[in-house]
XYZ file of C-alpha atoms in Angstrom:
543
model
C -0.152 -0.063 0.079
C 0.991 3.622 -0.520
C 2.410 5.523 2.232
C 0.034 8.286 3.036
C 1.934 10.139 5.531
C 3.385 13.791 4.865
C 6.590 14.080 2.966
C 9.440 13.340 5.080
C 7.835 11.111 7.821
C 8.436 7.770 5.935
C 12.090 8.458 5.264
C 12.650 9.688 9.019
C 11.148 6.532 10.192
C 13.366 4.259 7.892
C 16.544 6.281 8.960
C 17.126 7.914 5.661
C 18.410 11.042 6.986
C 19.217 13.016 3.624
C 15.757 12.070 2.298
C 14.087 13.143 5.242
C 16.042 16.426 5.662
C 15.303 17.091 2.025
C 11.853 16.221 1.603
C 10.745 18.169 5.064
C 12.917 21.056 3.882
C 10.886 20.982 0.375
C 7.678 20.697 2.469
C 8.125 23.576 4.604
C 8.788 25.858 1.602
C 5.143 25.433 0.429
C 3.540 25.352 4.138
C 4.082 26.081 7.632
C 5.167 22.565 9.145
C 3.498 21.039 11.981
C 5.595 21.304 15.375
C 6.102 17.769 15.303
C 7.791 17.777 11.812
C 9.650 20.980 12.507
C 11.409 18.606 15.246
C 11.831 15.950 12.839
C 13.429 18.353 10.212
C 15.989 19.973 13.132
C 16.971 16.292 14.059
C 17.482 15.344 10.404
C 19.559 18.478 9.927
C 21.857 17.496 12.916
C 22.319 14.065 11.808
C 23.271 15.048 8.257
C 25.857 17.621 9.316
C 23.827 20.792 9.153
C 24.685 21.946 13.002
C 23.881 25.720 12.368
C 20.767 24.936 10.796
C 19.634 22.305 13.194
C 20.136 24.966 15.933
C 18.065 27.563 13.978
C 15.317 24.853 13.536
C 15.064 24.078 17.313
C 15.010 27.599 18.079
C 12.314 28.302 15.655
C 10.329 25.183 16.976
C 10.748 26.612 20.430
C 9.422 30.054 19.455
C 6.113 28.265 18.037
C 5.721 25.888 20.633
C 5.703 28.757 23.203
C 3.279 30.883 20.964
C 0.940 27.768 20.873
C 1.225 27.238 24.866
C 2.949 23.990 24.506
C 5.383 24.856 27.220
C 6.776 21.462 27.679
C 7.792 21.035 23.958
C 9.397 24.488 23.997
C 11.429 23.618 27.193
C 12.452 20.355 25.180
C 13.234 22.282 22.066
C 15.234 24.721 24.105
C 17.199 21.685 25.928
C 18.166 19.774 22.413
C 19.233 23.280 21.125
C 21.561 23.852 23.952
C 22.821 20.449 24.484
C 23.766 19.993 20.852
C 25.684 23.409 21.090
C 27.437 22.140 24.141
C 28.309 18.856 22.351
C 29.942 21.230 19.786
C 31.923 22.899 22.243
C 29.963 26.436 22.372
C 29.660 26.555 26.048
C 28.102 30.078 26.413
C 25.256 29.891 23.703
C 24.728 26.434 24.777
C 24.726 26.889 28.401
C 22.091 29.900 27.654
C 19.440 27.536 25.727
C 19.556 25.179 28.302
C 19.275 27.701 31.105
C 16.186 28.933 29.014
C 14.724 25.546 29.284
C 15.248 25.003 32.985
C 13.974 28.272 33.715
C 10.643 27.456 31.570
C 10.292 24.323 33.372
C 10.842 26.034 37.129
C 8.679 29.239 36.629
C 5.896 27.458 34.885
C 6.208 24.540 37.830
C 6.007 21.969 34.861
C 5.369 18.556 35.623
C 6.754 16.747 32.851
C 9.531 14.624 31.669
C 11.713 17.631 30.389
C 12.169 18.621 33.880
C 14.523 15.542 34.020
C 16.408 16.591 30.697
C 17.321 20.039 32.062
C 19.190 18.250 34.962
C 21.513 16.585 32.715
C 24.081 19.233 31.972
C 24.468 20.299 35.506
C 25.051 16.538 36.198
C 27.830 16.593 33.794
C 29.431 19.819 34.984
C 29.507 18.171 38.319
C 30.961 15.032 36.915
C 33.733 16.887 34.811
C 34.557 19.107 38.024
C 35.502 16.285 40.305
C 32.134 15.753 42.354
C 30.997 12.150 41.067
C 28.994 11.766 44.207
C 26.904 14.791 43.402
C 26.680 14.148 39.803
C 25.327 10.723 40.381
C 22.544 12.338 42.703
C 21.429 14.588 39.572
C 21.802 11.829 37.152
C 19.695 9.329 39.594
C 17.425 12.084 39.738
C 16.825 12.555 35.892
C 16.308 8.612 35.403
C 13.409 8.445 37.983
C 11.828 11.395 36.001
C 12.122 9.600 32.701
C 11.140 6.135 34.265
C 8.191 7.903 35.713
C 7.045 9.402 32.171
C 8.142 6.251 30.077
C 10.950 8.054 28.351
C 13.635 5.782 27.481
C 15.939 7.936 25.926
C 16.065 10.192 29.352
C 16.337 6.883 31.339
C 19.340 5.823 29.154
C 21.338 8.959 28.946
C 20.847 9.050 32.902
C 22.052 5.486 33.171
C 25.024 6.181 31.549
C 25.811 9.344 33.387
C 25.121 7.008 36.691
C 27.662 4.852 35.360
C 30.213 7.227 34.753
C 29.822 8.886 38.313
C 30.043 5.488 39.928
C 33.366 4.820 37.952
C 34.523 8.209 39.025
C 33.952 7.026 42.630
C 35.918 3.858 42.068
C 33.067 1.513 42.035
C 33.966 0.076 38.729
C 31.998 -3.253 38.632
C 28.835 -1.332 39.499
C 29.347 1.446 36.872
C 30.118 -1.058 34.251
C 27.147 -2.825 34.738
C 25.085 0.400 34.328
C 26.993 0.954 31.120
C 25.574 -2.284 29.853
C 22.118 -1.247 31.069
C 22.059 1.944 28.891
C 23.490 -0.014 25.732
C 20.809 -2.580 25.956
C 18.240 0.329 25.385
C 20.001 0.685 21.980
C 19.950 -3.080 21.352
C 16.227 -3.048 21.676
C 15.643 -0.090 19.500
C 13.976 2.117 22.166
C 16.356 5.168 21.616
C 15.960 8.093 19.349
C 19.128 8.623 16.870
C 20.093 11.664 19.276
C 20.158 9.612 22.454
C 21.615 6.436 20.910
C 24.617 8.278 19.593
C 25.371 9.718 22.819
C 25.021 6.845 24.577
C 27.030 4.910 22.111
C 29.980 7.347 22.396
C 29.680 7.943 26.204
C 29.843 4.121 26.940
C 32.680 3.396 24.717
C 34.763 6.292 25.678
C 34.407 5.349 29.459
C 35.410 1.657 28.867
C 38.389 2.968 27.138
C 39.185 5.155 30.122
C 39.022 2.247 32.346
C 40.991 -0.010 29.991
C 37.984 -2.414 29.693
C 38.930 -3.642 26.208
C 36.449 -6.475 26.031
C 33.424 -4.311 26.316
C 35.032 -1.440 24.321
C 35.661 -3.970 21.509
C 32.085 -5.292 21.817
C 30.427 -1.883 21.576
C 32.451 -0.032 19.250
C 31.508 -3.119 16.880
C 27.937 -2.503 17.565
C 28.573 1.089 17.023
C 29.990 0.353 13.486
C 26.796 -1.666 12.623
C 24.611 1.064 13.813
C 26.452 3.499 11.622
C 26.885 1.272 8.706
C 22.680 1.203 8.677
C 22.571 4.817 8.521
C 24.640 6.074 5.410
C 23.729 9.506 5.757
C 24.807 9.738 9.479
C 27.638 12.613 9.873
C 27.874 13.297 13.864
C 28.826 9.965 15.122
C 30.651 8.350 12.390
C 34.057 10.078 12.893
C 34.101 9.089 16.526
C 33.300 5.438 15.505
C 36.283 5.752 13.111
C 38.582 6.676 15.933
C 37.251 4.060 18.278
C 37.632 1.223 15.608
C 41.412 2.724 14.589
C 42.376 2.727 18.602
C 41.348 -1.025 18.490
C 43.299 -1.972 15.528
C 46.200 0.072 16.576
C 46.236 -1.977 20.107
C 45.619 -5.572 18.236
C 48.793 -4.795 15.850
C 47.050 -3.972 12.467
C 49.127 -0.702 12.226
C 48.460 0.252 8.600
C 44.688 -0.291 8.589
C 44.680 1.655 11.959
C 46.489 4.559 10.517
C 44.055 4.300 7.564
C 41.111 4.522 9.651
C 42.646 7.496 11.800
C 43.462 9.513 8.674
C 39.910 8.753 7.460
C 38.462 10.038 10.979
C 40.580 13.243 10.188
C 39.128 13.928 7.146
C 35.572 13.186 8.372
C 36.064 15.415 11.477
C 37.951 18.258 10.688
C 34.867 20.124 9.015
C 32.978 20.096 12.405
C 34.280 22.540 14.671
C 34.351 21.678 18.424
C 34.620 18.204 17.655
C 36.812 16.633 20.449
C 37.165 13.438 18.454
C 39.401 15.445 15.632
C 42.393 15.804 17.853
C 41.943 12.298 19.273
C 42.392 10.874 15.739
C 45.454 13.306 15.107
C 46.972 12.147 18.279
C 46.465 8.425 17.018
C 47.921 9.090 13.846
C 51.143 10.648 15.782
C 51.224 7.755 17.847
C 51.034 5.088 14.870
C 53.915 7.172 13.129
C 56.011 7.264 16.410
C 55.781 3.552 16.915
C 56.751 3.000 13.106
C 59.750 5.686 13.475
C 58.362 8.084 11.210
C 59.019 10.974 13.306
C 58.562 13.970 11.099
C 54.975 12.618 10.429
C 54.515 12.200 14.039
C 55.654 15.637 14.765
C 53.060 16.963 12.328
C 50.436 14.912 13.558
C 51.185 15.949 17.216
C 50.945 19.519 15.836
C 47.558 19.174 14.616
C 46.112 17.251 17.673
C 47.319 20.186 19.819
C 45.767 22.366 17.369
C 42.285 20.708 17.968
C 42.891 20.658 21.844
C 44.253 17.380 22.380
C 46.674 16.483 25.106
C 49.920 15.357 23.668
C 51.480 13.557 26.562
C 52.476 10.999 26.956
C 52.993 10.313 23.425
C 55.429 13.588 22.718
C 57.433 12.407 25.498
C 58.135 9.082 24.438
C 58.811 10.525 20.949
C 61.622 12.719 22.238
C 62.812 9.678 24.127
C 63.058 7.800 20.757
C 64.860 10.573 19.401
C 67.458 10.559 22.072
C 66.302 13.917 23.491
C 66.517 12.178 27.007
C 66.396 15.413 29.185
C 63.216 16.800 27.242
C 61.560 13.448 27.794
C 62.252 13.499 31.392
C 61.124 17.037 31.988
C 58.119 16.518 30.200
C 56.791 13.368 31.813
C 57.793 14.468 35.407
C 55.510 17.617 34.964
C 52.630 15.515 33.098
C 52.600 13.247 35.999
C 52.614 16.088 38.640
C 49.681 17.834 36.862
C 47.584 14.526 36.316
C 44.968 14.161 39.086
C 42.330 11.215 39.061
C 43.472 7.410 38.513
C 42.347 7.411 34.819
C 44.671 10.215 33.761
C 47.567 8.974 35.783
C 47.479 5.474 34.478
C 47.552 7.033 31.278
C 51.016 8.470 31.860
C 52.441 5.957 34.451
C 53.902 3.352 32.046
C 55.403 6.075 30.221
C 56.772 7.605 33.361
C 58.581 4.391 34.216
C 59.969 3.741 31.003
C 61.258 7.349 31.047
C 62.677 7.053 34.461
C 64.393 3.507 33.807
C 66.057 5.668 30.644
C 67.495 7.809 32.658
C 68.212 5.189 35.603
C 66.441 6.847 38.180
C 65.501 3.796 39.842
C 63.499 4.683 43.121
C 61.629 6.999 40.682
C 60.995 4.233 38.480
C 59.926 1.969 41.479
C 57.619 4.535 42.845
C 55.842 4.744 39.532
C 55.453 1.126 38.933
C 53.686 0.718 42.711
C 51.464 3.343 42.140
C 50.460 1.832 38.578
C 50.142 -1.419 40.798
C 47.628 0.259 43.493
C 45.486 1.758 40.575
C 45.430 -1.416 38.596
C 44.047 -3.281 41.603
C 41.126 -0.864 41.987
C 40.543 -1.032 38.333
C 40.279 -4.932 38.285
C 40.871 -5.295 34.601
C 43.119 -7.392 32.636
C 44.862 -4.179 30.627
C 45.846 -2.192 33.558
C 46.960 -5.384 35.372
C 49.286 -6.383 32.706
C 50.576 -2.709 32.697
C 51.443 -2.957 36.224
C 53.210 -6.278 35.980
C 55.135 -5.220 33.195
C 56.320 -2.280 34.989
C 57.087 -4.063 37.993
C 59.109 -6.548 36.151
C 61.316 -4.099 34.069
C 61.991 -2.212 37.393
C 62.843 -5.185 39.346
C 65.185 -6.294 36.104
C 67.060 -2.672 36.361
C 67.730 -2.967 39.878
C 69.773 -6.061 39.179
C 67.228 -8.847 40.127
C 66.214 -10.949 37.311
C 64.752 -13.806 39.528
C 62.132 -11.239 41.042
C 61.622 -9.789 37.413
C 60.534 -13.052 35.740
C 57.177 -13.839 37.697
C 55.579 -10.467 37.013
C 56.979 -10.284 33.270
C 55.536 -13.772 32.494
C 52.239 -12.733 34.186
C 52.210 -9.541 32.031
C 53.353 -11.829 28.794
C 50.127 -14.165 29.385
C 47.721 -11.293 29.404
C 49.062 -9.714 26.311
C 48.767 -12.754 24.504
C 45.111 -13.127 25.714
C 44.167 -9.689 25.040
C 46.022 -10.016 21.463
C 48.404 -6.897 22.218
C 51.342 -7.601 19.999
C 53.723 -4.479 20.724
C 53.351 -4.907 24.469
C 53.830 -8.821 24.192
C 57.069 -8.330 22.185
C 58.559 -5.676 24.716
C 57.620 -7.955 27.506
C 59.299 -11.071 25.780
C 62.146 -9.052 25.376
C 62.372 -8.315 29.033
C 62.048 -11.950 29.566
C 65.128 -12.653 27.215
C 67.373 -10.072 29.316
C 66.375 -11.948 32.730
C 67.083 -15.257 31.347
C 70.174 -14.503 30.021
C 71.470 -12.547 33.068
C 70.306 -15.715 34.973
C 72.822 -18.153 32.359
C 70.122 -19.591 30.492
C 71.462 -18.496 27.274
C 68.975 -20.626 25.092
C 65.921 -19.414 26.641
C 66.947 -15.902 25.953
C 67.785 -16.182 22.529
C 64.467 -17.852 22.022
C 62.676 -14.921 23.685
C 64.546 -12.283 21.847
C 63.832 -14.013 18.446
C 60.369 -14.025 19.169
C 60.385 -10.490 20.209
C 62.020 -9.452 16.970
C 59.747 -11.493 15.070
C 56.766 -9.708 16.304
C 58.344 -6.138 15.985
C 59.091 -6.958 12.660
C 55.547 -7.853 11.702
C 54.334 -4.808 13.586
C 57.107 -2.453 11.489
C 58.457 -1.246 14.844
C 61.611 0.103 13.604
C 62.590 2.171 16.666
C 61.703 -0.948 19.178
C 63.456 -3.004 16.934
C 66.811 -1.192 17.183
C 66.285 -0.804 20.886
C 66.040 -4.668 21.301
C 69.178 -4.993 19.520
C 70.990 -2.184 21.793
C 69.412 -4.253 24.900
C 71.084 -7.276 23.711
C 74.567 -5.684 23.400
C 74.155 -3.824 26.325
C 73.307 -6.778 28.532
C 76.789 -8.609 26.964
C 78.851 -5.353 28.324
C 77.190 -5.604 31.668
C 78.206 -8.911 32.487
C 81.934 -7.818 32.234
C 81.779 -4.721 34.466
C 78.324 -4.321 36.092
C 77.777 -1.039 34.554
C 74.435 -0.147 33.050
C 74.802 1.030 29.385
C 74.105 4.648 30.160
C 77.026 4.394 33.123
C 79.122 3.115 30.415
C 78.382 5.936 28.280
C 79.254 8.214 31.188
C 82.365 6.614 31.979
C 83.478 7.172 28.342
C 82.805 10.862 28.696
C 84.633 10.780 32.275
C 87.936 9.439 30.587
C 87.522 11.886 27.786
C 88.214 14.480 30.829
C 84.639 16.164 30.488
C 82.849 17.611 33.281
C 79.601 16.638 34.708
C 77.955 19.671 33.278
C 79.435 19.067 29.798
C 78.269 15.483 29.777
C 75.014 16.416 30.642
C 74.902 18.647 27.351
C 76.441 15.799 25.365
C 73.878 13.299 26.600
C 70.505 15.551 26.692
C 69.971 14.646 30.631
C 70.370 17.107 33.682
C 73.505 17.668 35.390
C 71.871 15.981 38.406
C 71.251 12.742 36.687
C 75.023 12.655 35.340
C 76.266 13.291 39.129
C 74.126 10.206 40.222
C 75.691 7.937 37.386
C 79.057 9.228 38.245
C 78.661 7.982 41.752
C 77.279 4.744 40.968
C 79.800 3.798 38.485
C 82.549 4.736 41.213
C 80.648 2.439 43.553
C 80.239 -0.478 40.975
C 83.831 -0.309 39.705
C 85.269 0.057 43.457
C 87.272 2.879 42.877
C 87.841 6.271 44.322
C 87.963 8.907 41.768
C 87.393 9.828 38.168
C 90.855 9.422 37.565
C 91.235 5.718 39.070
C 87.831 5.224 37.215
C 89.571 6.246 33.855
C 92.445 4.068 34.501
C 90.064 0.940 34.923
C 88.403 1.602 31.767
C 91.728 1.648 29.878
C 92.674 -1.716 31.800
C 89.770 -3.351 30.870
C 89.299 -2.013 27.330
C 85.895 -0.100 28.116
C 87.132 3.052 25.972
């Protein structure tokens, strides 16, 4: 039978957003649209990427609803107009429209579902301001209002917020269960496209923050299907590409991950205020860094910075790979000092431990590994536990206790294999190889090094391959004299007659770090002075 509904409604129902937008726009030229159709046109405009036009349509619908005395609808239109602006980064205009919706509800004493919607921005503000308990109370209030009026969209968005707030309070299991509950509403087809997109992106980003890779993978796949079923969809497709690229990078398909991340950059850069744009460029920078393409990494990080994305710890690790050790050390210490809550710190701590080991600040590395272990215990997820075990093992290895290092390193190795994270697996197996060789097990060491090399070659991780070779040669030297590679480097500079200040400039480290290296090498060689250390180096052919 022919569809007798007005133009645009059929297209809207089948989620053909471009057709719905075109047909409703055409209908609006001939006659005034009903309020329901004006709302549909505002939604369709947003979903095909016409943000400014969508805002104007919401404002127009607000005015017409107000004139018609439909105050609840007017409040709803004001809310969505403001919420869309807030998501686009326009805080002043967005906040003003949300405030208009809230005032209308409060001043008119409206008992409607919109009274729950206007609570959401305040709850998000508390969550972002470090008050998860206060945010949870407001989200719960909004959810109760949604259930009372049978509004699945509000219930799901409030459920997402409550889950995020509980996670912010450290109640990871309870929070994750609420994230799943919010997602089930999408699976059941209960949500509008606006609410569904918000819930999808919010849940996936939260799962990534707590390193729950299983959930992140599952819901990213679901988001991909959802986007693919709506070819005209613009707002959430770029974020979907970023999430997919992040997971591809983690699982070692770096060329495909880079291609997806670059596609996300192209898709998102025409949408001002879209936070995912910076994340897409940062991911490009990370992939270039891991592949040794340092010029491309610099350019990608610069783009990420222009879009307001934090550049650490990637930039510090790039400086370390480039041999600019002092710059890496300064940056990572500052970033860790500034990092507040556990999710922010766990993103920095592995790089902090790696850089502290590179500058041979053992106490700092151990402190970072211990903090990482404490945070991993609260998150209770495999990924952070593997990070913590790997950091603990690497620190113990650097402290000269290979036997104690093997347990945590093997624990990390098992988890990386289960999670299919080949880059971290390769690095961990290289550490295991070092430990085995220091314990005299040359055959096991060779097998671990060979496997690590095979994995890194498949990935195209050129800098880590070079580092693996340096680790192997460095351990051979250490067997003869007990010095670390950096201490041996400092000894050669001392033997050349250079001062600590000159050595610091040469090696791109702080003078304090050189002082510590000199004291350590004198103690290890059991000599009283720099002159005696030089004589020792000459006698043992270390120069």
